[in-house]
PDB file of C-alpha atoms and ligand atoms in Angstrom:
ATOM      1  CA  MET A   1      -6.586   7.987  18.223  1.00 48.00           C
ATOM      2  CA  ALA A   2      -6.095  10.318  15.244  1.00 53.00           C
ATOM      3  CA  ASP A   3      -5.542   8.973  11.726  1.00 58.00           C
ATOM      4  CA  ALA A   4      -1.926   8.609  10.619  1.00 62.00           C
ATOM      5  CA  PRO A   5      -0.780  11.079   7.947  1.00 59.00           C
ATOM      6  CA  GLY A   6      -2.331  10.131   4.637  1.00 67.00           C
ATOM      7  CA  ALA A   7      -4.786   7.510   5.919  1.00 74.00           C
ATOM      8  CA  ALA A   8      -7.754   9.720   5.039  1.00 84.00           C
ATOM      9  CA  THR A   9      -6.613  10.036   1.415  1.00 86.00           C
ATOM     10  CA  PHE A  10      -8.055   6.612   0.590  1.00 88.00           C
ATOM     11  CA  GLN A  11     -11.718   7.626   0.933  1.00 85.00           C
ATOM     12  CA  THR A  12     -11.682   7.932  -2.865  1.00 85.00           C
ATOM     13  CA  PRO A  13     -13.127   5.967  -5.803  1.00 88.00           C
ATOM     14  CA  ALA A  14     -11.448   2.588  -6.249  1.00 93.00           C
ATOM     15  CA  GLY A  15     -10.844   3.223  -9.964  1.00 93.00           C
ATOM     16  CA  ALA A  16      -8.501   6.119  -9.221  1.00 93.00           C
ATOM     17  CA  TYR A  17      -6.516   3.968  -6.781  1.00 95.00           C
ATOM     18  CA  ASP A  18      -6.360   1.116  -9.325  1.00 96.00           C
ATOM     19  CA  ARG A  19      -4.712   3.422 -11.850  1.00 96.00           C
ATOM     20  CA  HIS A  20      -2.270   4.932  -9.332  1.00 97.00           C
ATOM     21  CA  ILE A  21      -0.740   2.618  -6.685  1.00 97.00           C
ATOM     22  CA  GLY A  22      -3.049  -0.274  -7.563  1.00 97.00           C
ATOM     23  CA  ARG A  23      -1.054  -1.000 -10.722  1.00 98.00           C
ATOM     24  CA  TYR A  24       1.673  -2.550  -8.609  1.00 98.00           C
ATOM     25  CA  GLY A  25      -0.644  -4.453  -6.263  1.00 98.00           C
ATOM     26  CA  ARG A  26      -1.164  -7.858  -7.881  1.00 98.00           C
ATOM     27  CA  GLU A  27       2.544  -8.519  -8.419  1.00 98.00           C
ATOM     28  CA  LEU A  28       3.405  -7.327  -4.914  1.00 98.00           C
ATOM     29  CA  GLY A  29       0.587  -9.493  -3.550  1.00 98.00           C
ATOM     30  CA  ARG A  30       2.084 -12.589  -5.178  1.00 98.00           C
ATOM     31  CA  ALA A  31       5.453 -11.752  -3.611  1.00 98.00           C
ATOM     32  CA  LEU A  32       3.867 -11.405  -0.144  1.00 98.00           C
ATOM     33  CA  ILE A  33       1.976 -14.678  -0.512  1.00 98.00           C
ATOM     34  CA  ALA A  34       5.213 -16.457  -1.431  1.00 98.00           C
ATOM     35  CA  VAL A  35       7.001 -14.995   1.608  1.00 98.00           C
ATOM     36  CA  ALA A  36       4.121 -15.908   3.943  1.00 98.00           C
ATOM     37  CA  GLY A  37       3.872 -19.398   2.419  1.00 98.00           C
ATOM     38  CA  VAL A  38       0.083 -19.376   1.895  1.00 98.00           C
ATOM     39  CA  LYS A  39      -1.063 -22.817   0.703  1.00 97.00           C
ATOM     40  CA  PRO A  40      -4.369 -23.934  -0.883  1.00 96.00           C
ATOM     41  CA  GLY A  41      -7.062 -24.341   1.771  1.00 94.00           C
ATOM     42  CA  GLN A  42      -5.297 -22.254   4.431  1.00 98.00           C
ATOM     43  CA  ARG A  43      -7.185 -19.329   5.983  1.00 98.00           C
ATOM     44  CA  ALA A  44      -5.795 -15.867   5.234  1.00 98.00           C
ATOM     45  CA  LEU A  45      -6.700 -12.302   6.267  1.00 98.00           C
ATOM     46  CA  ASP A  46      -5.922  -9.230   4.124  1.00 98.00           C
ATOM     47  CA  VAL A  47      -5.627  -6.204   6.460  1.00 98.00           C
ATOM     48  CA  GLY A  48      -6.119  -2.837   4.725  1.00 97.00           C
ATOM     49  CA  CYS A  49      -7.266  -4.585   1.553  1.00 98.00           C
ATOM     50  CA  GLY A  50      -8.083  -1.445  -0.454  1.00 96.00           C
ATOM     51  CA  PRO A  51      -9.939  -2.394  -3.654  1.00 97.00           C
ATOM     52  CA  GLY A  52      -8.504  -5.901  -3.319  1.00 97.00           C
ATOM     53  CA  ALA A  53      -5.269  -6.540  -5.242  1.00 98.00           C
ATOM     54  CA  LEU A  54      -3.831  -8.813  -2.541  1.00 98.00           C
ATOM     55  CA  THR A  55      -7.316 -10.189  -1.773  1.00 98.00           C
ATOM     56  CA  ALA A  56      -7.599 -11.396  -5.384  1.00 98.00           C
ATOM     57  CA  GLU A  57      -4.226 -13.121  -5.185  1.00 98.00           C
ATOM     58  CA  LEU A  58      -5.158 -14.721  -1.839  1.00 98.00           C
ATOM     59  CA  VAL A  59      -8.365 -16.035  -3.399  1.00 98.00           C
ATOM     60  CA  ALA A  60      -6.297 -17.555  -6.221  1.00 98.00           C
ATOM     61  CA  ALA A  61      -3.903 -19.122  -3.690  1.00 98.00           C
ATOM     62  CA  ALA A  62      -6.293 -20.304  -0.965  1.00 97.00           C
ATOM     63  CA  GLY A  63      -9.896 -20.141  -2.287  1.00 97.00           C
ATOM     64  CA  ALA A  64     -12.544 -17.450  -1.602  1.00 97.00           C
ATOM     65  CA  ASP A  65     -14.061 -19.363   1.337  1.00 97.00           C
ATOM     66  CA  ASN A  66     -10.742 -19.196   3.151  1.00 98.00           C
ATOM     67  CA  VAL A  67     -10.087 -15.469   2.677  1.00 98.00           C
ATOM     68  CA  ALA A  68     -11.272 -12.479   4.715  1.00 98.00           C
ATOM     69  CA  ALA A  69     -10.378  -8.808   4.340  1.00 98.00           C
ATOM     70  CA  VAL A  70     -10.841  -5.491   6.168  1.00 97.00           C
ATOM     71  CA  ASP A  71     -10.353  -1.830   5.317  1.00 96.00           C
ATOM     72  CA  PRO A  72     -11.579   1.441   6.931  1.00 95.00           C
ATOM     73  CA  SER A  73     -12.414   3.014   3.525  1.00 94.00           C
ATOM     74  CA  ALA A  74     -16.083   2.481   2.578  1.00 93.00           C
ATOM     75  CA  PRO A  75     -15.571   2.948  -1.209  1.00 93.00           C
ATOM     76  CA  PHE A  76     -12.700   0.452  -1.149  1.00 95.00           C
ATOM     77  CA  VAL A  77     -14.702  -2.100   0.880  1.00 96.00           C
ATOM     78  CA  ASP A  78     -17.604  -1.754  -1.579  1.00 96.00           C
ATOM     79  CA  ALA A  79     -15.273  -2.277  -4.550  1.00 96.00           C
ATOM     80  CA  CYS A  80     -13.553  -5.250  -2.925  1.00 97.00           C
ATOM     81  CA  ARG A  81     -16.922  -6.877  -2.093  1.00 97.00           C
ATOM     82  CA  GLU A  82     -18.066  -6.459  -5.688  1.00 97.00           C
ATOM     83  CA  ARG A  83     -14.834  -7.864  -7.096  1.00 97.00           C
ATOM     84  CA  GLN A  84     -14.408 -10.751  -4.651  1.00 97.00           C
ATOM     85  CA  PRO A  85     -17.783 -12.443  -4.076  1.00 95.00           C
ATOM     86  CA  GLY A  86     -17.595 -15.117  -1.402  1.00 94.00           C
ATOM     87  CA  VAL A  87     -14.897 -13.336   0.584  1.00 98.00           C
ATOM     88  CA  ARG A  88     -15.909 -11.939   4.005  1.00 97.00           C
ATOM     89  CA  ILE A  89     -14.982  -8.236   3.798  1.00 97.00           C
ATOM     90  CA  GLU A  90     -15.530  -5.895   6.747  1.00 96.00           C
ATOM     91  CA  LEU A  91     -15.246  -2.148   7.266  1.00 96.00           C
ATOM     92  CA  ALA A  92     -12.655  -2.209  10.061  1.00 96.00           C
ATOM     93  CA  ARG A  93      -9.189  -1.086  11.113  1.00 96.00           C
ATOM     94  CA  ALA A  94      -6.138  -3.191  11.854  1.00 97.00           C
ATOM     95  CA  GLU A  95      -6.164  -1.900  15.431  1.00 97.00           C
ATOM     96  CA  ALA A  96      -9.564  -3.541  16.148  1.00 97.00           C
ATOM     97  CA  LEU A  97     -10.007  -6.633  13.976  1.00 97.00           C
ATOM     98  CA  PRO A  98     -13.505  -8.167  14.131  1.00 97.00           C
ATOM     99  CA  PHE A  99     -12.293 -11.783  14.400  1.00 98.00           C
ATOM    100  CA  GLU A 100     -11.794 -14.353  17.169  1.00 98.00           C
ATOM    101  CA  ASP A 101      -8.311 -15.219  18.421  1.00 98.00           C
ATOM    102  CA  GLY A 102      -6.446 -17.672  16.172  1.00 98.00           C
ATOM    103  CA  SER A 103      -8.941 -17.489  13.282  1.00 98.00           C
ATOM    104  CA  PHE A 104      -6.326 -17.505  10.481  1.00 98.00           C
ATOM    105  CA  ASP A 105      -3.206 -19.301   9.296  1.00 98.00           C
ATOM    106  CA  HIS A 106      -1.849 -16.056   7.829  1.00 98.00           C
ATOM    107  CA  ALA A 107      -2.477 -12.328   8.306  1.00 98.00           C
ATOM    108  CA  LEU A 108      -1.051  -9.979   5.669  1.00 99.00           C
ATOM    109  CA  ALA A 109      -0.973  -6.184   5.282  1.00 98.00           C
ATOM    110  CA  GLN A 110       0.177  -4.806   1.932  1.00 98.00           C
ATOM    111  CA  LEU A 111       1.251  -1.118   1.984  1.00 98.00           C
ATOM    112  CA  VAL A 112      -0.793  -0.483   5.143  1.00 98.00           C
ATOM    113  CA  VAL A 113       1.379  -0.542   8.300  1.00 98.00           C
ATOM    114  CA  ASN A 114       2.650   3.000   7.672  1.00 96.00           C
ATOM    115  CA  PHE A 115      -0.942   4.293   7.489  1.00 95.00           C
ATOM    116  CA  MET A 116      -2.112   2.665  10.729  1.00 96.00           C
ATOM    117  CA  SER A 117      -2.920   5.127  13.535  1.00 94.00           C
ATOM    118  CA  ASP A 118      -1.264   2.749  16.032  1.00 96.00           C
ATOM    119  CA  PRO A 119       1.062   0.343  14.177  1.00 97.00           C
ATOM    120  CA  PRO A 120       2.192  -1.665  17.256  1.00 98.00           C
ATOM    121  CA  ALA A 121      -1.483  -2.248  18.151  1.00 98.00           C
ATOM    122  CA  GLY A 122      -2.304  -3.142  14.535  1.00 98.00           C
ATOM    123  CA  VAL A 123       0.472  -5.725  14.343  1.00 98.00           C
ATOM    124  CA  ARG A 124      -0.497  -7.175  17.753  1.00 98.00           C
ATOM    125  CA  GLU A 125      -4.069  -7.553  16.469  1.00 98.00           C
ATOM    126  CA  MET A 126      -2.822  -9.310  13.321  1.00 98.00           C
ATOM    127  CA  ALA A 127      -0.900 -11.701  15.590  1.00 98.00           C
ATOM    128  CA  ARG A 128      -3.919 -12.206  17.892  1.00 98.00           C
ATOM    129  CA  VAL A 129      -6.213 -13.347  15.067  1.00 98.00           C
ATOM    130  CA  THR A 130      -3.515 -15.694  13.703  1.00 98.00           C
ATOM    131  CA  HIS A 131      -3.077 -19.052  15.414  1.00 98.00           C
ATOM    132  CA  SER A 132       0.177 -20.194  16.996  1.00 98.00           C
ATOM    133  CA  GLY A 133       2.657 -21.139  14.260  1.00 98.00           C
ATOM    134  CA  GLY A 134       0.886 -18.989  11.643  1.00 98.00           C
ATOM    135  CA  THR A 135       2.516 -16.031   9.893  1.00 98.00           C
ATOM    136  CA  VAL A 136       2.105 -12.241   9.997  1.00 98.00           C
ATOM    137  CA  THR A 137       3.501 -10.570   6.873  1.00 98.00           C
ATOM    138  CA  ALA A 138       3.632  -7.016   5.504  1.00 98.00           C
ATOM    139  CA  ALA A 139       5.176  -4.730   2.909  1.00 98.00           C
ATOM    140  CA  VAL A 140       5.862  -0.969   2.899  1.00 98.00           C
ATOM    141  CA  TRP A 141       7.237   0.993  -0.067  1.00 98.00           C
ATOM    142  CA  ASP A 142      10.851   2.136  -0.107  1.00 98.00           C
ATOM    143  CA  TYR A 143       9.482   5.689  -0.325  1.00 97.00           C
ATOM    144  CA  ALA A 144      12.889   7.270   0.294  1.00 97.00           C
ATOM    145  CA  GLY A 145      14.640   5.270  -2.402  1.00 97.00           C
ATOM    146  CA  GLU A 146      13.437   2.982  -5.135  1.00 98.00           C
ATOM    147  CA  MET A 147       9.683   3.400  -5.344  1.00 98.00           C
ATOM    148  CA  THR A 148      10.316   5.267  -8.589  1.00 98.00           C
ATOM    149  CA  LEU A 149       6.889   6.857  -9.133  1.00 98.00           C
ATOM    150  CA  LEU A 150       6.541   8.329  -5.635  1.00 98.00           C
ATOM    151  CA  ARG A 151      10.238   9.198  -5.269  1.00 98.00           C
ATOM    152  CA  ARG A 152      10.205  11.237  -8.518  1.00 98.00           C
ATOM    153  CA  PHE A 153       6.853  12.770  -7.573  1.00 98.00           C
ATOM    154  CA  TRP A 154       8.085  14.127  -4.237  1.00 98.00           C
ATOM    155  CA  ASP A 155      11.457  15.164  -5.675  1.00 98.00           C
ATOM    156  CA  ALA A 156       9.553  17.217  -8.268  1.00 98.00           C
ATOM    157  CA  ALA A 157       7.230  18.681  -5.623  1.00 98.00           C
ATOM    158  CA  VAL A 158      10.086  19.705  -3.298  1.00 98.00           C
ATOM    159  CA  ALA A 159      12.085  21.190  -6.200  1.00 98.00           C
ATOM    160  CA  LEU A 160       9.172  23.556  -6.896  1.00 98.00           C
ATOM    161  CA  ASP A 161       8.218  24.168  -3.242  1.00 96.00           C
ATOM    162  CA  PRO A 162      10.707  23.378  -0.434  1.00 96.00           C
ATOM    163  CA  LEU A 163       7.796  23.360   2.055  1.00 95.00           C
ATOM    164  CA  ALA A 164       6.541  20.163   0.397  1.00 96.00           C
ATOM    165  CA  ALA A 165       9.504  18.413   2.069  1.00 97.00           C
ATOM    166  CA  ASP A 166       7.352  17.928   5.178  1.00 96.00           C
ATOM    167  CA  LEU A 167       4.843  15.949   3.082  1.00 96.00           C
ATOM    168  CA  ASP A 168       7.478  13.917   1.204  1.00 97.00           C
ATOM    169  CA  GLU A 169       6.546  10.317   2.071  1.00 96.00           C
ATOM    170  CA  GLY A 170      10.254   9.397   2.053  1.00 96.00           C
ATOM    171  CA  ARG A 171      10.538  11.584   5.167  1.00 95.00           C
ATOM    172  CA  SER A 172       7.059  11.464   6.708  1.00 94.00           C
ATOM    173  CA  MET A 173       6.288   7.740   6.515  1.00 95.00           C
ATOM    174  CA  PRO A 174       7.286   5.438   9.372  1.00 95.00           C
ATOM    175  CA  PHE A 175       8.686   1.957   8.662  1.00 95.00           C
ATOM    176  CA  CYS A 176       9.966   2.827   5.190  1.00 94.00           C
ATOM    177  CA  ALA A 177      13.677   2.319   5.894  1.00 94.00           C
ATOM    178  CA  ARG A 178      15.397  -1.062   5.710  1.00 94.00           C
ATOM    179  CA  GLY A 179      15.124  -2.911   9.033  1.00 96.00           C
ATOM    180  CA  GLU A 180      12.329  -0.838  10.627  1.00 97.00           C
ATOM    181  CA  LEU A 181       9.570  -3.355   9.938  1.00 98.00           C
ATOM    182  CA  GLU A 182      11.663  -6.130  11.499  1.00 98.00           C
ATOM    183  CA  GLU A 183      11.989  -4.068  14.711  1.00 98.00           C
ATOM    184  CA  LEU A 184       8.210  -3.540  14.800  1.00 98.00           C
ATOM    185  CA  TRP A 185       7.589  -7.269  14.267  1.00 98.00           C
ATOM    186  CA  SER A 186      10.012  -8.296  17.016  1.00 98.00           C
ATOM    187  CA  ALA A 187       8.541  -5.740  19.431  1.00 98.00           C
ATOM    188  CA  ALA A 188       5.081  -7.230  18.754  1.00 98.00           C
ATOM    189  CA  GLY A 189       6.384 -10.572  20.049  1.00 98.00           C
ATOM    190  CA  LEU A 190       6.608 -12.371  16.706  1.00 98.00           C
ATOM    191  CA  SER A 191       9.319 -14.999  16.299  1.00 98.00           C
ATOM    192  CA  ALA A 192      11.515 -16.057  13.362  1.00 98.00           C
ATOM    193  CA  VAL A 193      11.267 -12.483  12.043  1.00 98.00           C
ATOM    194  CA  ARG A 194      12.742 -12.158   8.556  1.00 98.00           C
ATOM    195  CA  GLY A 195      13.099  -9.079   6.368  1.00 98.00           C
ATOM    196  CA  SER A 196      13.439  -9.078   2.586  1.00 98.00           C
ATOM    197  CA  GLU A 197      12.588  -6.862  -0.357  1.00 98.00           C
ATOM    198  CA  ALA A 198      10.344  -7.140  -3.397  1.00 98.00           C
ATOM    199  CA  ILE A 199      10.837  -5.290  -6.668  1.00 98.00           C
ATOM    200  CA  VAL A 200       7.695  -5.037  -8.781  1.00 98.00           C
ATOM    201  CA  SER A 201       6.744  -3.059 -11.871  1.00 98.00           C
ATOM    202  CA  ALA A 202       3.822  -1.318 -13.555  1.00 98.00           C
ATOM    203  CA  SER A 203       3.122  -0.436 -17.187  1.00 98.00           C
ATOM    204  CA  TYR A 204       1.876   2.939 -18.437  1.00 98.00           C
ATOM    205  CA  ASP A 205       0.506   3.892 -21.872  1.00 98.00           C
ATOM    206  CA  GLY A 206       2.317   7.206 -21.616  1.00 98.00           C
ATOM    207  CA  PHE A 207       2.831  10.074 -19.151  1.00 98.00           C
ATOM    208  CA  GLU A 208      -0.844  11.181 -19.229  1.00 98.00           C
ATOM    209  CA  ASP A 209      -1.849   7.684 -18.114  1.00 98.00           C
ATOM    210  CA  LEU A 210       0.434   8.081 -15.081  1.00 98.00           C
ATOM    211  CA  TRP A 211      -0.672  11.654 -14.281  1.00 98.00           C
ATOM    212  CA  GLU A 212      -4.456  11.338 -14.630  1.00 97.00           C
ATOM    213  CA  PRO A 213      -5.149   9.418 -11.378  1.00 96.00           C
ATOM    214  CA  LEU A 214      -3.097  11.970  -9.424  1.00 96.00           C
ATOM    215  CA  GLU A 215      -5.731  14.541 -10.462  1.00 96.00           C
ATOM    216  CA  ARG A 216      -8.319  12.454  -8.562  1.00 94.00           C
ATOM    217  CA  GLY A 217      -6.746  13.158  -5.155  1.00 94.00           C
ATOM    218  CA  VAL A 218      -5.998   9.559  -4.255  1.00 93.00           C
ATOM    219  CA  ALA A 219      -3.185   8.701  -1.767  1.00 95.00           C
ATOM    220  CA  PRO A 220      -0.975  11.386  -0.187  1.00 95.00           C
ATOM    221  CA  SER A 221       0.617  12.159  -3.590  1.00 97.00           C
ATOM    222  CA  GLY A 222      -2.742  12.744  -5.306  1.00 96.00           C
ATOM    223  CA  ALA A 223      -4.035  14.740  -2.329  1.00 96.00           C
ATOM    224  CA  TYR A 224      -0.995  17.022  -2.643  1.00 97.00           C
ATOM    225  CA  ALA A 225      -1.435  17.425  -6.413  1.00 97.00           C
ATOM    226  CA  VAL A 226      -5.090  18.498  -6.125  1.00 96.00           C
ATOM    227  CA  SER A 227      -4.267  20.891  -3.267  1.00 97.00           C
ATOM    228  CA  LEU A 228      -2.248  23.039  -5.705  1.00 97.00           C
ATOM    229  CA  ALA A 229      -3.657  25.955  -7.703  1.00 97.00           C
ATOM    230  CA  PRO A 230      -3.907  25.184 -11.460  1.00 97.00           C
ATOM    231  CA  GLU A 231      -0.636  26.888 -12.502  1.00 98.00           C
ATOM    232  CA  ARG A 232       1.362  25.208  -9.739  1.00 98.00           C
ATOM    233  CA  ARG A 233      -0.243  21.865 -10.513  1.00 98.00           C
ATOM    234  CA  ALA A 234       0.674  22.259 -14.187  1.00 98.00           C
ATOM    235  CA  ALA A 235       4.255  23.114 -13.180  1.00 98.00           C
ATOM    236  CA  LEU A 236       4.416  19.984 -11.001  1.00 98.00           C
ATOM    237  CA  LYS A 237       3.133  17.885 -13.879  1.00 98.00           C
ATOM    238  CA  GLU A 238       5.879  19.194 -16.181  1.00 98.00           C
ATOM    239  CA  GLU A 239       8.576  18.786 -13.520  1.00 98.00           C
ATOM    240  CA  LEU A 240       7.508  15.183 -12.907  1.00 98.00           C
ATOM    241  CA  ARG A 241       7.458  14.402 -16.632  1.00 98.00           C
ATOM    242  CA  THR A 242      10.982  15.803 -16.959  1.00 98.00           C
ATOM    243  CA  ARG A 243      12.303  13.882 -13.952  1.00 98.00           C
ATOM    244  CA  LEU A 244      10.788  10.609 -15.164  1.00 98.00           C
ATOM    245  CA  ALA A 245      12.176  11.322 -18.650  1.00 97.00           C
ATOM    246  CA  VAL A 246       9.084   9.830 -20.309  1.00 97.00           C
ATOM    247  CA  GLY A 247       6.687  11.075 -22.978  1.00 95.00           C
ATOM    248  CA  ASP A 248       3.637   9.815 -24.845  1.00 97.00           C
ATOM    249  CA  GLU A 249       5.083   6.343 -25.511  1.00 98.00           C
ATOM    250  CA  PRO A 250       4.437   3.324 -23.258  1.00 98.00           C
ATOM    251  CA  PHE A 251       6.934   2.742 -20.443  1.00 98.00           C
ATOM    252  CA  ASP A 252       7.367   0.678 -17.263  1.00 98.00           C
ATOM    253  CA  LEU A 253       8.424   1.780 -13.780  1.00 98.00           C
ATOM    254  CA  THR A 254       9.818  -0.382 -11.006  1.00 98.00           C
ATOM    255  CA  ALA A 255       9.132  -0.066  -7.296  1.00 98.00           C
ATOM    256  CA  ARG A 256      10.862  -1.598  -4.292  1.00 98.00           C
ATOM    257  CA  ALA A 257       9.005  -2.582  -1.134  1.00 98.00           C
ATOM    258  CA  TRP A 258      10.442  -3.721   2.178  1.00 98.00           C
ATOM    259  CA  VAL A 259       8.854  -7.010   3.256  1.00 98.00           C
ATOM    260  CA  VAL A 260       8.695  -8.608   6.694  1.00 98.00           C
ATOM    261  CA  THR A 261       7.318 -11.878   7.993  1.00 98.00           C
ATOM    262  CA  GLY A 262       7.246 -13.499  11.414  1.00 98.00           C
ATOM    263  CA  ARG A 263       5.556 -16.390  13.211  1.00 98.00           C
ATOM    264  CA  VAL A 264       3.060 -16.271  16.043  1.00 98.00           C
ATOM    265  CA  PRO A 265       4.732 -18.048  19.000  1.00 97.00           C
TER     266      PRO A 265
HETATM  267  C1  SAM B 301      -1.767   2.122  -0.051  1.00 85.15           C
HETATM  268  S1  SAM B 301      -3.344   1.462   0.298  1.00 85.15           S
HETATM  269  C2  SAM B 301      -3.052  -0.297   0.138  1.00 85.15           C
HETATM  270  C3  SAM B 301      -4.289  -1.047  -0.292  1.00 85.15           C
HETATM  271  C4  SAM B 301      -4.059  -2.530  -0.665  1.00 85.15           C
HETATM  272  N1  SAM B 301      -3.550  -3.284   0.466  1.00 85.15           N
HETATM  273  C5  SAM B 301      -3.135  -2.639  -1.844  1.00 85.15           C
HETATM  274  O1  SAM B 301      -2.039  -3.180  -1.708  1.00 85.15           O
HETATM  275  O2  SAM B 301      -3.506  -2.162  -2.928  1.00 85.15           O
HETATM  276  C6  SAM B 301      -3.488   1.671   2.039  1.00 85.15           C
HETATM  277  C7  SAM B 301      -4.769   1.108   2.600  1.00 85.15           C
HETATM  278  O3  SAM B 301      -4.703   1.117   4.039  1.00 85.15           O
HETATM  279  C8  SAM B 301      -5.983   1.420   4.527  1.00 85.15           C
HETATM  280  N2  SAM B 301      -5.836   1.852   5.929  1.00 85.15           N
HETATM  281  C9  SAM B 301      -5.564   3.082   6.424  1.00 85.15           C
HETATM  282  N3  SAM B 301      -5.506   3.047   7.767  1.00 85.15           N
HETATM  283  C10 SAM B 301      -5.734   1.752   8.125  1.00 85.15           C
HETATM  284  C11 SAM B 301      -5.844   1.074   9.407  1.00 85.15           C
HETATM  285  N4  SAM B 301      -5.661   1.720  10.544  1.00 85.15           N
HETATM  286  N5  SAM B 301      -6.110  -0.246   9.392  1.00 85.15           N
HETATM  287  C12 SAM B 301      -6.281  -0.916   8.225  1.00 85.15           C
HETATM  288  N6  SAM B 301      -6.199  -0.328   7.004  1.00 85.15           N
HETATM  289  C13 SAM B 301      -5.939   0.991   6.965  1.00 85.15           C
HETATM  290  C14 SAM B 301      -6.483   2.478   3.565  1.00 85.15           C
HETATM  291  O4  SAM B 301      -7.890   2.648   3.635  1.00 85.15           O
HETATM  292  C15 SAM B 301      -6.011   1.914   2.241  1.00 85.15           C
HETATM  293  O5  SAM B 301      -6.958   1.056   1.655  1.00 85.15           O
END
C-alpha cells in the first residue's frame, strides 16, 4: 500500500523535527499518558515514535524495560535508540507490528494515525498487541483549527498560492476533525471509547527560531517550504511572520490535539 500524504517527509534528521513539531511532543506525551492511565511497571508501546518525545515520557512513567517503540523512519529510529537506551526500538509500521498478541498494557500513537497508509489496520494492530482490558490511545493535531503554527503556515501558503490549498493539512489530513478518531476506534472494535482534547504549548526565541527548521524540509509544512523557489519561499516567510504577529522577541504558541482512548475487549 502507498504511503499516506506526508509520511515520507519524516525521513529527515531528528534535530530538524525536534525544533519543528518536536517542541510540543513532551507535553503532549504527558497528556496522552494521563489519558491512557499508564502506571509504573506497566508495559507500553509507542507507535510512530519519531525521535522519541512520547517514548521519553513513557520511560519516565513506566521504566525503560517496560517500553517499546516503532517507527518507519530510519533516522528517527536511530535518534530514539541513542536517546532511550534500554528501550526496544524497531524500524516498523503500525500496520505490521513486530510483537506477539497481548504483549502490552497500553499502545499509544502520538500524531501518527493520520500518516498511516492504512489507519484501520494500524489501529487493529495496536489493539492486537495490547492485552484484553488494556488501552489504545492516540492524538492528532487540530490542523483545521487551533494548531496555531501549522494553521498560520497553511493560511499564509494559500494566501500566496491558492493551489497550496490541496496540501493544506487542515483539508488533506484524515482524522483531524472532532469525533473522527472516536469513529475509527469504535470501528476497530475498541470499547469504552472516549474522545477529549489536549492543549499544549511551545516556546520560541523569536521568529527565526520558528522558521529555521522549516528550511530543513521536515514534515509536510517543511517539505512545502523547501519546494518553493527562493523568492516565493522568502515571501512565505514574511507572510507567516505577519500572520503570527511575532518578531525577534521570545514568544509561545499553543496547539490543540484531538485525543482518543479505548479499551481492548
Ligand atoms: C508527526 S511525527 C510524530 C512523531 C512522534 N510520535 C512525536 O509525537 O513527536 C509522525 C511520525 O509517524 C511516523 N509514521 C509515518 N507512517 C507511519 C506508519 N504507517 N506507522 C507508524 N509510524 C508512521 C513518521 O515516521 C513520524 O515519525
